[in-house]
Amino acid sequence: MSWGVIGTWRMALEGIMEAEKLLKDGKSSLDAIEVAVKMVEDCPEYRSVGYGGLPNRDCEIELDAAFMDGDTFSIGAVGSIKDFKNPISIARKLMDERYNIFLVGQGAERYAHTMGFQRTNMLTDYSKEEWKKKKSEIKLDKLKAYDGHDTVGIVGLDRNGKMAVATSTSGLFMKRSGRIGDSPLSGSGFYADSEIGAASATGVGEDIMKGCISYEIVRLMEEGLHPQEAAEKAVNKLNQKLISKRGEAKDISVVCMNNKGEWGVATNINKFSFVVATEAEEPTVYIASFSDGKTTYVKATQEWIDTHTE
Ligand code: SD4
């Protein structure tokens, strides 16, 4: 059977190269995408996920992460968790539970501690400096969900036909303490059904969750749409609805794959990078953009890959 993996943003590249090896070798999509997400979480240069992520307005790193197994519909998720090294592994562990599968804040931290996960300070000097700069630029009382963001969301299909999806993020830069975005919310930041396909979203959670977009994409694939058509239809519809109901739509970008390894991408922004590897395609970074209601994409040059992290 064919295998495949697709992830949001250029930062997924190194992880997807590792995932590729595992999937080629017949390993499970759960293992492959966990390895890939952990590599992003562990890298301080990727400044919106895991170690060295974007602080909230109190200069704390609060992380959200989720995991879903498309064979069993098991889900595990954490929100606003502080001081743990790999939120994605905590989310995966929560998939074993029948109840209490989505834990937040201190409850999530207590669970992680009990399960023996590694406690670490996740705030780097660089993140602290960025926070100070941003704070001095804007008056605290005028702070809004800020435009510094990026979630890693990775969809995987293994040779046994199992689909899985995982997300991890520090959420929006300067968010209010306790704020949770779409990334750990089933149906919004992620969804997977091995009988159909899987999807993941990135962008401004407050808008993504208004359309339950990952579920919607999987639903459209079930109706028979190719992943590319499903992704574009879902993003365009939500984008237009938000504009007509609220006057504006913030950033929404998605990646998806069906259980044949065909993939799709859609965005409502100018530059959304993503990474794909399949049986037929070496790990490749693409840059998608949106104009006239259409998403188009081109391969990123090596120079672009070398000089960009997002
Ligand atoms: C959130 N969707 O917390 C995340 C942030 C993100 O690209 O994906 N940014 O709202």
PDB file of C-alpha atoms and ligand atoms in Angstrom:
ATOM      1  CA  MET A   1       0.000   0.000   0.000  1.00  0.00           C
ATOM      2  CA  SER A   2       1.127   3.549  -0.583  1.00  0.00           C
ATOM      3  CA  TRP A   3       2.222   5.862   2.195  1.00  0.00           C
ATOM      4  CA  GLY A   4       2.392   9.651   2.519  1.00  0.00           C
ATOM      5  CA  VAL A   5       2.913  12.543   4.869  1.00  0.00           C
ATOM      6  CA  ILE A   6       2.051  16.257   4.619  1.00  0.00           C
ATOM      7  CA  GLY A   7       2.788  19.018   7.120  1.00  0.00           C
ATOM      8  CA  THR A   8       2.217  22.725   7.626  1.00  0.00           C
ATOM      9  CA  TRP A   9       5.045  25.241   7.162  1.00  0.00           C
ATOM     10  CA  ARG A  10       8.651  24.852   6.088  1.00  0.00           C
ATOM     11  CA  MET A  11       9.585  24.012   9.694  1.00  0.00           C
ATOM     12  CA  ALA A  12       8.094  20.523   9.131  1.00  0.00           C
ATOM     13  CA  LEU A  13      10.808  19.624   6.586  1.00  0.00           C
ATOM     14  CA  GLU A  14      13.426  17.940   8.788  1.00  0.00           C
ATOM     15  CA  GLY A  15      10.744  16.039  10.712  1.00  0.00           C
ATOM     16  CA  ILE A  16       9.068  14.911   7.506  1.00  0.00           C
ATOM     17  CA  MET A  17      12.409  13.619   6.225  1.00  0.00           C
ATOM     18  CA  GLU A  18      12.564  11.396   9.321  1.00  0.00           C
ATOM     19  CA  ALA A  19       8.915  10.406   8.977  1.00  0.00           C
ATOM     20  CA  GLU A  20       9.574   9.452   5.360  1.00  0.00           C
ATOM     21  CA  LYS A  21      12.208   6.914   6.443  1.00  0.00           C
ATOM     22  CA  LEU A  22       9.833   5.321   8.945  1.00  0.00           C
ATOM     23  CA  LEU A  23       6.872   5.204   6.583  1.00  0.00           C
ATOM     24  CA  LYS A  24       8.971   3.787   3.726  1.00  0.00           C
ATOM     25  CA  ASP A  25      10.083   1.119   6.140  1.00  0.00           C
ATOM     26  CA  GLY A  26       6.484   0.133   6.901  1.00  0.00           C
ATOM     27  CA  LYS A  27       6.341   1.754  10.360  1.00  0.00           C
ATOM     28  CA  SER A  28       3.124   3.151  11.830  1.00  0.00           C
ATOM     29  CA  SER A  29       1.879   6.608  10.896  1.00  0.00           C
ATOM     30  CA  LEU A  30       1.471   7.322  14.629  1.00  0.00           C
ATOM     31  CA  ASP A  31       5.199   6.815  15.225  1.00  0.00           C
ATOM     32  CA  ALA A  32       6.196   8.662  12.067  1.00  0.00           C
ATOM     33  CA  ILE A  33       4.228  11.829  12.789  1.00  0.00           C
ATOM     34  CA  GLU A  34       5.175  11.856  16.479  1.00  0.00           C
ATOM     35  CA  VAL A  35       8.862  11.802  15.532  1.00  0.00           C
ATOM     36  CA  ALA A  36       8.263  14.577  13.004  1.00  0.00           C
ATOM     37  CA  VAL A  37       6.385  16.847  15.432  1.00  0.00           C
ATOM     38  CA  LYS A  38       8.925  16.264  18.217  1.00  0.00           C
ATOM     39  CA  MET A  39      11.710  17.463  15.933  1.00  0.00           C
ATOM     40  CA  VAL A  40       9.853  20.734  15.442  1.00  0.00           C
ATOM     41  CA  GLU A  41       9.090  21.034  19.173  1.00  0.00           C
ATOM     42  CA  ASP A  42      12.732  20.464  20.088  1.00  0.00           C
ATOM     43  CA  CYS A  43      14.161  23.027  17.690  1.00  0.00           C
ATOM     44  CA  PRO A  44      14.516  26.515  19.268  1.00  0.00           C
ATOM     45  CA  GLU A  45      14.826  28.127  15.821  1.00  0.00           C
ATOM     46  CA  TYR A  46      11.217  27.175  15.118  1.00  0.00           C
ATOM     47  CA  ARG A  47       9.734  29.925  17.213  1.00  0.00           C
ATOM     48  CA  SER A  48       6.072  29.060  17.347  1.00  0.00           C
ATOM     49  CA  VAL A  49       6.129  25.457  18.539  1.00  0.00           C
ATOM     50  CA  GLY A  50       7.588  23.808  21.645  1.00  0.00           C
ATOM     51  CA  TYR A  51      10.960  24.927  23.040  1.00  0.00           C
ATOM     52  CA  GLY A  52      11.551  28.584  22.230  1.00  0.00           C
ATOM     53  CA  GLY A  53       7.892  29.126  21.254  1.00  0.00           C
ATOM     54  CA  LEU A  54       6.037  32.451  21.298  1.00  0.00           C
ATOM     55  CA  PRO A  55       5.209  33.693  24.817  1.00  0.00           C
ATOM     56  CA  ASN A  56       1.798  34.831  25.981  1.00  0.00           C
ATOM     57  CA  ARG A  57       1.252  38.352  27.315  1.00  0.00           C
ATOM     58  CA  ASP A  58       2.653  37.309  30.724  1.00  0.00           C
ATOM     59  CA  CYS A  59       5.839  36.062  29.028  1.00  0.00           C
ATOM     60  CA  GLU A  60       5.022  32.398  29.605  1.00  0.00           C
ATOM     61  CA  ILE A  61       5.093  29.634  26.989  1.00  0.00           C
ATOM     62  CA  GLU A  62       1.714  27.872  27.066  1.00  0.00           C
ATOM     63  CA  LEU A  63       1.469  25.025  24.595  1.00  0.00           C
ATOM     64  CA  ASP A  64      -1.405  23.223  22.847  1.00  0.00           C
ATOM     65  CA  ALA A  65      -1.098  19.834  21.122  1.00  0.00           C
ATOM     66  CA  ALA A  66      -3.292  17.012  19.858  1.00  0.00           C
ATOM     67  CA  PHE A  67      -3.125  13.560  18.313  1.00  0.00           C
ATOM     68  CA  MET A  68      -5.768  11.503  16.503  1.00  0.00           C
ATOM     69  CA  ASP A  69      -5.692   7.898  15.291  1.00  0.00           C
ATOM     70  CA  GLY A  70      -7.837   7.529  12.180  1.00  0.00           C
ATOM     71  CA  ASP A  71      -8.370   3.771  12.696  1.00  0.00           C
ATOM     72  CA  THR A  72      -9.821   3.948  16.205  1.00  0.00           C
ATOM     73  CA  PHE A  73     -10.881   7.628  16.456  1.00  0.00           C
ATOM     74  CA  SER A  74      -8.794   7.816  19.641  1.00  0.00           C
ATOM     75  CA  ILE A  75      -7.955  11.429  20.439  1.00  0.00           C
ATOM     76  CA  GLY A  76      -5.612  12.929  23.010  1.00  0.00           C
ATOM     77  CA  ALA A  77      -5.105  16.651  23.545  1.00  0.00           C
ATOM     78  CA  VAL A  78      -3.518  19.150  25.899  1.00  0.00           C
ATOM     79  CA  GLY A  79      -4.138  22.894  26.154  1.00  0.00           C
ATOM     80  CA  SER A  80      -2.205  25.695  27.873  1.00  0.00           C
ATOM     81  CA  ILE A  81       0.414  23.307  29.239  1.00  0.00           C
ATOM     82  CA  LYS A  82       3.599  24.855  30.639  1.00  0.00           C
ATOM     83  CA  ASP A  83       7.105  23.540  31.171  1.00  0.00           C
ATOM     84  CA  PHE A  84       6.936  20.169  29.460  1.00  0.00           C
ATOM     85  CA  LYS A  85       9.309  19.297  26.659  1.00  0.00           C
ATOM     86  CA  ASN A  86       7.111  17.417  24.194  1.00  0.00           C
ATOM     87  CA  PRO A  87       3.399  18.211  24.441  1.00  0.00           C
ATOM     88  CA  ILE A  88       2.788  15.995  21.404  1.00  0.00           C
ATOM     89  CA  SER A  89       3.887  12.895  23.313  1.00  0.00           C
ATOM     90  CA  ILE A  90       1.620  13.811  26.224  1.00  0.00           C
ATOM     91  CA  ALA A  91      -1.265  14.178  23.749  1.00  0.00           C
ATOM     92  CA  ARG A  92      -0.419  10.779  22.258  1.00  0.00           C
ATOM     93  CA  LYS A  93      -0.373   9.187  25.713  1.00  0.00           C
ATOM     94  CA  LEU A  94      -3.845  10.610  26.394  1.00  0.00           C
ATOM     95  CA  MET A  95      -5.152   8.623  23.416  1.00  0.00           C
ATOM     96  CA  ASP A  96      -4.928   5.533  25.656  1.00  0.00           C
ATOM     97  CA  GLU A  97      -7.600   6.939  27.978  1.00  0.00           C
ATOM     98  CA  ARG A  98     -11.338   6.267  27.681  1.00  0.00           C
ATOM     99  CA  TYR A  99     -12.254   9.461  29.573  1.00  0.00           C
ATOM    100  CA  ASN A 100     -10.304  12.642  30.353  1.00  0.00           C
ATOM    101  CA  ILE A 101      -8.750  12.762  26.885  1.00  0.00           C
ATOM    102  CA  PHE A 102      -8.390  16.564  26.679  1.00  0.00           C
ATOM    103  CA  LEU A 103      -6.604  18.131  29.646  1.00  0.00           C
ATOM    104  CA  VAL A 104      -5.638  21.761  30.153  1.00  0.00           C
ATOM    105  CA  GLY A 105      -3.368  23.835  32.381  1.00  0.00           C
ATOM    106  CA  GLN A 106      -2.412  22.445  35.761  1.00  0.00           C
ATOM    107  CA  GLY A 107      -4.464  19.289  35.241  1.00  0.00           C
ATOM    108  CA  ALA A 108      -2.502  18.516  32.082  1.00  0.00           C
ATOM    109  CA  GLU A 109       0.774  19.255  33.888  1.00  0.00           C
ATOM    110  CA  ARG A 110      -0.156  16.962  36.782  1.00  0.00           C
ATOM    111  CA  TYR A 111      -1.013  14.173  34.332  1.00  0.00           C
ATOM    112  CA  ALA A 112       2.261  14.656  32.440  1.00  0.00           C
ATOM    113  CA  HIS A 113       4.214  14.588  35.687  1.00  0.00           C
ATOM    114  CA  THR A 114       2.466  11.408  36.860  1.00  0.00           C
ATOM    115  CA  MET A 115       3.210   9.743  33.535  1.00  0.00           C
ATOM    116  CA  GLY A 116       6.891  10.609  33.835  1.00  0.00           C
ATOM    117  CA  PHE A 117       7.173  13.205  31.075  1.00  0.00           C
ATOM    118  CA  GLN A 118      10.179  15.472  31.194  1.00  0.00           C
ATOM    119  CA  ARG A 119       9.719  18.901  32.796  1.00  0.00           C
ATOM    120  CA  THR A 120      11.757  21.660  31.122  1.00  0.00           C
ATOM    121  CA  ASN A 121      11.802  25.407  30.969  1.00  0.00           C
ATOM    122  CA  MET A 122      10.531  26.156  27.468  1.00  0.00           C
ATOM    123  CA  LEU A 123      11.316  29.877  27.419  1.00  0.00           C
ATOM    124  CA  THR A 124      14.538  30.828  25.615  1.00  0.00           C
ATOM    125  CA  ASP A 125      16.440  34.115  25.964  1.00  0.00           C
ATOM    126  CA  TYR A 126      15.503  34.874  22.383  1.00  0.00           C
ATOM    127  CA  SER A 127      11.760  34.447  23.114  1.00  0.00           C
ATOM    128  CA  LYS A 128      12.121  36.699  26.164  1.00  0.00           C
ATOM    129  CA  GLU A 129      13.787  39.412  24.070  1.00  0.00           C
ATOM    130  CA  GLU A 130      11.079  39.170  21.378  1.00  0.00           C
ATOM    131  CA  TRP A 131       8.439  39.487  24.079  1.00  0.00           C
ATOM    132  CA  LYS A 132      10.096  42.588  25.565  1.00  0.00           C
ATOM    133  CA  LYS A 133      10.372  44.182  22.127  1.00  0.00           C
ATOM    134  CA  LYS A 134       6.743  43.477  21.322  1.00  0.00           C
ATOM    135  CA  LYS A 135       5.576  44.698  24.719  1.00  0.00           C
ATOM    136  CA  SER A 136       7.322  47.995  24.310  1.00  0.00           C
ATOM    137  CA  GLU A 137       5.860  48.406  20.819  1.00  0.00           C
ATOM    138  CA  ILE A 138       2.261  48.085  21.886  1.00  0.00           C
ATOM    139  CA  LYS A 139       0.421  49.227  24.951  1.00  0.00           C
ATOM    140  CA  LEU A 140      -0.649  46.236  26.991  1.00  0.00           C
ATOM    141  CA  ASP A 141      -4.290  47.316  27.129  1.00  0.00           C
ATOM    142  CA  LYS A 142      -4.404  47.411  23.321  1.00  0.00           C
ATOM    143  CA  LEU A 143      -3.051  43.910  22.839  1.00  0.00           C
ATOM    144  CA  LYS A 144      -5.050  41.699  20.535  1.00  0.00           C
ATOM    145  CA  ALA A 145      -4.501  38.128  19.425  1.00  0.00           C
ATOM    146  CA  TYR A 146      -1.311  38.944  17.646  1.00  0.00           C
ATOM    147  CA  ASP A 147      -0.221  37.960  14.172  1.00  0.00           C
ATOM    148  CA  GLY A 148       2.863  35.995  15.255  1.00  0.00           C
ATOM    149  CA  HIS A 149       1.805  32.354  15.018  1.00  0.00           C
ATOM    150  CA  ASP A 150       2.364  29.031  13.241  1.00  0.00           C
ATOM    151  CA  THR A 151       1.298  25.539  14.162  1.00  0.00           C
ATOM    152  CA  VAL A 152       2.911  22.393  12.989  1.00  0.00           C
ATOM    153  CA  GLY A 153       0.161  20.032  11.822  1.00  0.00           C
ATOM    154  CA  ILE A 154       1.184  16.730  10.260  1.00  0.00           C
ATOM    155  CA  VAL A 155      -0.991  14.142   8.526  1.00  0.00           C
ATOM    156  CA  GLY A 156       0.408  10.663   7.912  1.00  0.00           C
ATOM    157  CA  LEU A 157      -0.688   7.559   6.003  1.00  0.00           C
ATOM    158  CA  ASP A 158       1.224   4.306   6.516  1.00  0.00           C
ATOM    159  CA  ARG A 159       1.516   1.164   4.413  1.00  0.00           C
ATOM    160  CA  ASN A 160      -1.223  -0.501   6.473  1.00  0.00           C
ATOM    161  CA  GLY A 161      -3.639   2.265   5.525  1.00  0.00           C
ATOM    162  CA  LYS A 162      -3.667   3.837   8.993  1.00  0.00           C
ATOM    163  CA  MET A 163      -4.095   7.606   8.927  1.00  0.00           C
ATOM    164  CA  ALA A 164      -3.155   9.837  11.834  1.00  0.00           C
ATOM    165  CA  VAL A 165      -2.814  13.544  12.507  1.00  0.00           C
ATOM    166  CA  ALA A 166      -0.897  15.544  15.105  1.00  0.00           C
ATOM    167  CA  THR A 167      -0.692  19.257  15.923  1.00  0.00           C
ATOM    168  CA  SER A 168       1.552  21.295  18.222  1.00  0.00           C
ATOM    169  CA  THR A 169       1.790  25.036  18.812  1.00  0.00           C
ATOM    170  CA  SER A 170       2.508  27.843  21.236  1.00  0.00           C
ATOM    171  CA  GLY A 171      -0.584  29.528  19.779  1.00  0.00           C
ATOM    172  CA  LEU A 172      -0.808  33.240  19.096  1.00  0.00           C
ATOM    173  CA  PHE A 173       2.018  35.509  20.210  1.00  0.00           C
ATOM    174  CA  MET A 174       0.919  37.678  23.174  1.00  0.00           C
ATOM    175  CA  LYS A 175      -2.268  35.667  23.658  1.00  0.00           C
ATOM    176  CA  ARG A 176      -4.109  36.022  26.941  1.00  0.00           C
ATOM    177  CA  SER A 177      -3.028  33.462  29.541  1.00  0.00           C
ATOM    178  CA  GLY A 178      -5.309  30.427  29.329  1.00  0.00           C
ATOM    179  CA  ARG A 179      -6.297  31.081  25.708  1.00  0.00           C
ATOM    180  CA  ILE A 180      -6.577  27.911  23.646  1.00  0.00           C
ATOM    181  CA  GLY A 181      -6.802  27.942  19.856  1.00  0.00           C
ATOM    182  CA  ASP A 182      -8.053  25.467  17.282  1.00  0.00           C
ATOM    183  CA  SER A 183      -4.979  23.221  17.299  1.00  0.00           C
ATOM    184  CA  PRO A 184      -6.053  20.879  20.128  1.00  0.00           C
ATOM    185  CA  LEU A 185      -9.756  21.021  19.144  1.00  0.00           C
ATOM    186  CA  SER A 186     -10.989  17.969  17.272  1.00  0.00           C
ATOM    187  CA  GLY A 187     -12.595  18.864  13.950  1.00  0.00           C
ATOM    188  CA  SER A 188     -11.055  22.336  13.912  1.00  0.00           C
ATOM    189  CA  GLY A 189      -7.268  21.975  14.114  1.00  0.00           C
ATOM    190  CA  PHE A 190      -7.255  18.338  13.060  1.00  0.00           C
ATOM    191  CA  TYR A 191      -9.328  15.321  12.065  1.00  0.00           C
ATOM    192  CA  ALA A 192      -8.529  11.820  10.769  1.00  0.00           C
ATOM    193  CA  ASP A 193     -10.575   8.887   9.519  1.00  0.00           C
ATOM    194  CA  SER A 194      -8.539   6.096   7.889  1.00  0.00           C
ATOM    195  CA  GLU A 195     -11.557   5.148   5.772  1.00  0.00           C
ATOM    196  CA  ILE A 196     -11.423   8.581   4.136  1.00  0.00           C
ATOM    197  CA  GLY A 197      -8.504  10.889   4.917  1.00  0.00           C
ATOM    198  CA  ALA A 198      -7.170  13.437   7.379  1.00  0.00           C
ATOM    199  CA  ALA A 199      -6.659  17.187   7.612  1.00  0.00           C
ATOM    200  CA  SER A 200      -4.969  19.823   9.750  1.00  0.00           C
ATOM    201  CA  ALA A 201      -5.252  23.605   9.951  1.00  0.00           C
ATOM    202  CA  THR A 202      -3.040  26.528  10.895  1.00  0.00           C
ATOM    203  CA  GLY A 203      -3.747  30.223  11.233  1.00  0.00           C
ATOM    204  CA  VAL A 204      -5.883  32.218  13.627  1.00  0.00           C
ATOM    205  CA  GLY A 205      -7.694  29.683  15.801  1.00  0.00           C
ATOM    206  CA  GLU A 206     -10.522  32.043  16.673  1.00  0.00           C
ATOM    207  CA  ASP A 207     -11.568  31.989  13.002  1.00  0.00           C
ATOM    208  CA  ILE A 208     -10.593  28.386  12.154  1.00  0.00           C
ATOM    209  CA  MET A 209     -12.819  27.025  14.916  1.00  0.00           C
ATOM    210  CA  LYS A 210     -15.805  28.926  13.530  1.00  0.00           C
ATOM    211  CA  GLY A 211     -15.819  26.517  10.566  1.00  0.00           C
ATOM    212  CA  CYS A 212     -14.689  23.192  12.122  1.00  0.00           C
ATOM    213  CA  ILE A 213     -12.576  23.133   9.013  1.00  0.00           C
ATOM    214  CA  SER A 214     -10.608  19.901   9.398  1.00  0.00           C
ATOM    215  CA  TYR A 215     -13.786  17.877   9.862  1.00  0.00           C
ATOM    216  CA  GLU A 216     -15.374  19.682   6.948  1.00  0.00           C
ATOM    217  CA  ILE A 217     -12.480  18.755   4.651  1.00  0.00           C
ATOM    218  CA  VAL A 218     -12.665  15.075   5.628  1.00  0.00           C
ATOM    219  CA  ARG A 219     -16.441  15.190   5.096  1.00  0.00           C
ATOM    220  CA  LEU A 220     -15.982  16.643   1.612  1.00  0.00           C
ATOM    221  CA  MET A 221     -13.422  13.950   0.782  1.00  0.00           C
ATOM    222  CA  GLU A 222     -15.998  11.378   1.880  1.00  0.00           C
ATOM    223  CA  GLU A 223     -18.420  12.878  -0.622  1.00  0.00           C
ATOM    224  CA  GLY A 224     -15.850  11.992  -3.277  1.00  0.00           C
ATOM    225  CA  LEU A 225     -13.923  15.235  -3.675  1.00  0.00           C
ATOM    226  CA  HIS A 226     -10.212  15.072  -4.389  1.00  0.00           C
ATOM    227  CA  PRO A 227      -8.251  16.440  -1.380  1.00  0.00           C
ATOM    228  CA  GLN A 228      -7.301  19.561  -3.355  1.00  0.00           C
ATOM    229  CA  GLU A 229     -10.944  20.304  -4.170  1.00  0.00           C
ATOM    230  CA  ALA A 230     -12.028  19.535  -0.602  1.00  0.00           C
ATOM    231  CA  ALA A 231      -9.384  21.814   0.925  1.00  0.00           C
ATOM    232  CA  GLU A 232     -10.161  24.725  -1.396  1.00  0.00           C
ATOM    233  CA  LYS A 233     -13.905  24.376  -1.086  1.00  0.00           C
ATOM    234  CA  ALA A 234     -13.751  24.348   2.725  1.00  0.00           C
ATOM    235  CA  VAL A 235     -11.336  27.274   3.034  1.00  0.00           C
ATOM    236  CA  ASN A 236     -13.132  29.410   0.440  1.00  0.00           C
ATOM    237  CA  LYS A 237     -16.507  28.794   2.045  1.00  0.00           C
ATOM    238  CA  LEU A 238     -15.312  29.669   5.547  1.00  0.00           C
ATOM    239  CA  ASN A 239     -13.362  32.674   4.267  1.00  0.00           C
ATOM    240  CA  GLN A 240     -16.434  34.030   2.469  1.00  0.00           C
ATOM    241  CA  LYS A 241     -18.803  33.321   5.359  1.00  0.00           C
ATOM    242  CA  LEU A 242     -16.525  35.105   7.811  1.00  0.00           C
ATOM    243  CA  ILE A 243     -16.256  38.102   5.509  1.00  0.00           C
ATOM    244  CA  SER A 244     -20.002  38.274   4.955  1.00  0.00           C
ATOM    245  CA  LYS A 245     -20.973  37.725   8.600  1.00  0.00           C
ATOM    246  CA  ARG A 246     -18.148  39.609  10.319  1.00  0.00           C
ATOM    247  CA  GLY A 247     -16.480  41.828   7.728  1.00  0.00           C
ATOM    248  CA  GLU A 248     -13.130  40.037   7.840  1.00  0.00           C
ATOM    249  CA  ALA A 249     -11.458  36.636   7.839  1.00  0.00           C
ATOM    250  CA  LYS A 250      -8.080  36.085   9.503  1.00  0.00           C
ATOM    251  CA  ASP A 251      -5.413  33.623   8.326  1.00  0.00           C
ATOM    252  CA  ILE A 252      -6.638  30.113   7.503  1.00  0.00           C
ATOM    253  CA  SER A 253      -4.426  27.473   5.848  1.00  0.00           C
ATOM    254  CA  VAL A 254      -4.939  23.721   5.624  1.00  0.00           C
ATOM    255  CA  VAL A 255      -3.231  20.542   4.467  1.00  0.00           C
ATOM    256  CA  CYS A 256      -4.929  17.208   3.879  1.00  0.00           C
ATOM    257  CA  MET A 257      -4.454  13.754   2.387  1.00  0.00           C
ATOM    258  CA  ASN A 258      -6.828  10.950   1.491  1.00  0.00           C
ATOM    259  CA  ASN A 259      -6.245   7.273   2.177  1.00  0.00           C
ATOM    260  CA  LYS A 260      -4.741   6.795  -1.288  1.00  0.00           C
ATOM    261  CA  GLY A 261      -1.963   9.273  -0.540  1.00  0.00           C
ATOM    262  CA  GLU A 262      -3.406  12.038  -2.732  1.00  0.00           C
ATOM    263  CA  TRP A 263      -3.033  15.410  -1.041  1.00  0.00           C
ATOM    264  CA  GLY A 264      -4.428  18.911  -1.013  1.00  0.00           C
ATOM    265  CA  VAL A 265      -3.672  22.376   0.333  1.00  0.00           C
ATOM    266  CA  ALA A 266      -5.593  25.630   0.601  1.00  0.00           C
ATOM    267  CA  THR A 267      -5.037  29.033   2.114  1.00  0.00           C
ATOM    268  CA  ASN A 268      -6.504  32.523   2.282  1.00  0.00           C
ATOM    269  CA  ILE A 269      -3.109  34.201   2.747  1.00  0.00           C
ATOM    270  CA  ASN A 270      -0.252  35.204   0.454  1.00  0.00           C
ATOM    271  CA  LYS A 271       2.423  32.850   1.621  1.00  0.00           C
ATOM    272  CA  PHE A 272       1.768  29.488   3.227  1.00  0.00           C
ATOM    273  CA  SER A 273       4.573  26.953   3.022  1.00  0.00           C
ATOM    274  CA  PHE A 274       4.034  23.230   3.453  1.00  0.00           C
ATOM    275  CA  VAL A 275       5.957  19.985   3.041  1.00  0.00           C
ATOM    276  CA  VAL A 276       4.933  16.748   1.344  1.00  0.00           C
ATOM    277  CA  ALA A 277       6.519  13.311   0.951  1.00  0.00           C
ATOM    278  CA  THR A 278       4.823  10.349  -0.696  1.00  0.00           C
ATOM    279  CA  GLU A 279       5.774   7.129  -2.414  1.00  0.00           C
ATOM    280  CA  ALA A 280       6.003   9.166  -5.624  1.00  0.00           C
ATOM    281  CA  GLU A 281       7.623  12.328  -4.232  1.00  0.00           C
ATOM    282  CA  GLU A 282      10.740  13.050  -2.155  1.00  0.00           C
ATOM    283  CA  PRO A 283      10.200  15.484   0.743  1.00  0.00           C
ATOM    284  CA  THR A 284       9.349  18.734  -1.036  1.00  0.00           C
ATOM    285  CA  VAL A 285       8.671  22.211   0.296  1.00  0.00           C
ATOM    286  CA  TYR A 286       5.992  24.181  -1.546  1.00  0.00           C
ATOM    287  CA  ILE A 287       4.741  27.724  -1.142  1.00  0.00           C
ATOM    288  CA  ALA A 288       1.016  28.245  -1.584  1.00  0.00           C
ATOM    289  CA  SER A 289      -0.740  31.522  -2.191  1.00  0.00           C
ATOM    290  CA  PHE A 290      -4.275  32.734  -2.598  1.00  0.00           C
ATOM    291  CA  SER A 291      -5.723  34.977  -5.242  1.00  0.00           C
ATOM    292  CA  ASP A 292      -9.108  35.281  -6.959  1.00  0.00           C
ATOM    293  CA  GLY A 293     -10.553  32.544  -4.759  1.00  0.00           C
ATOM    294  CA  LYS A 294      -7.894  30.032  -5.876  1.00  0.00           C
ATOM    295  CA  THR A 295      -4.963  28.459  -4.079  1.00  0.00           C
ATOM    296  CA  THR A 296      -1.906  27.877  -6.252  1.00  0.00           C
ATOM    297  CA  TYR A 297       1.498  26.610  -5.193  1.00  0.00           C
ATOM    298  CA  VAL A 298       5.083  26.393  -6.434  1.00  0.00           C
ATOM    299  CA  LYS A 299       8.114  24.453  -5.255  1.00  0.00           C
ATOM    300  CA  ALA A 300      10.306  26.460  -2.894  1.00  0.00           C
ATOM    301  CA  THR A 301      13.878  27.054  -4.066  1.00  0.00           C
ATOM    302  CA  GLN A 302      16.752  25.694  -1.990  1.00  0.00           C
ATOM    303  CA  GLU A 303      17.741  29.279  -1.240  1.00  0.00           C
ATOM    304  CA  TRP A 304      14.291  30.014   0.147  1.00  0.00           C
ATOM    305  CA  ILE A 305      14.365  26.839   2.244  1.00  0.00           C
ATOM    306  CA  ASP A 306      17.790  27.765   3.627  1.00  0.00           C
ATOM    307  CA  THR A 307      16.718  31.259   4.618  1.00  0.00           C
ATOM    308  CA  HIS A 308      13.227  30.668   6.017  1.00  0.00           C
ATOM    309  CA  THR A 309      11.938  28.859   9.083  1.00  0.00           C
ATOM    310  CA  GLU A 310       8.221  29.489   8.664  1.00  0.00           C
TER     311      GLU A 310
HETATM  312  C1  SD4 B   1      -3.842  28.993  17.245  1.00  0.00           C
HETATM  313  N1  SD4 B   1      -3.961  28.015  15.070  1.00  0.00           N
HETATM  314  O1  SD4 B   1      -3.484  28.827  18.388  1.00  0.00           O
HETATM  315  C2  SD4 B   1      -3.073  28.307  16.151  1.00  0.00           C
HETATM  316  C3  SD4 B   1      -1.908  29.128  15.761  1.00  0.00           C
HETATM  317  C4  SD4 B   1      -1.431  28.833  14.391  1.00  0.00           C
HETATM  318  O2  SD4 B   1      -0.480  29.417  12.442  1.00  0.00           O
HETATM  319  O3  SD4 B   1      -1.656  27.894  13.766  1.00  0.00           O
HETATM  320  N2  SD4 B   1      -0.836  29.648  13.727  1.00  0.00           N
HETATM  321  O4  SD4 B   1      -4.764  29.739  16.936  1.00  0.00           O
END
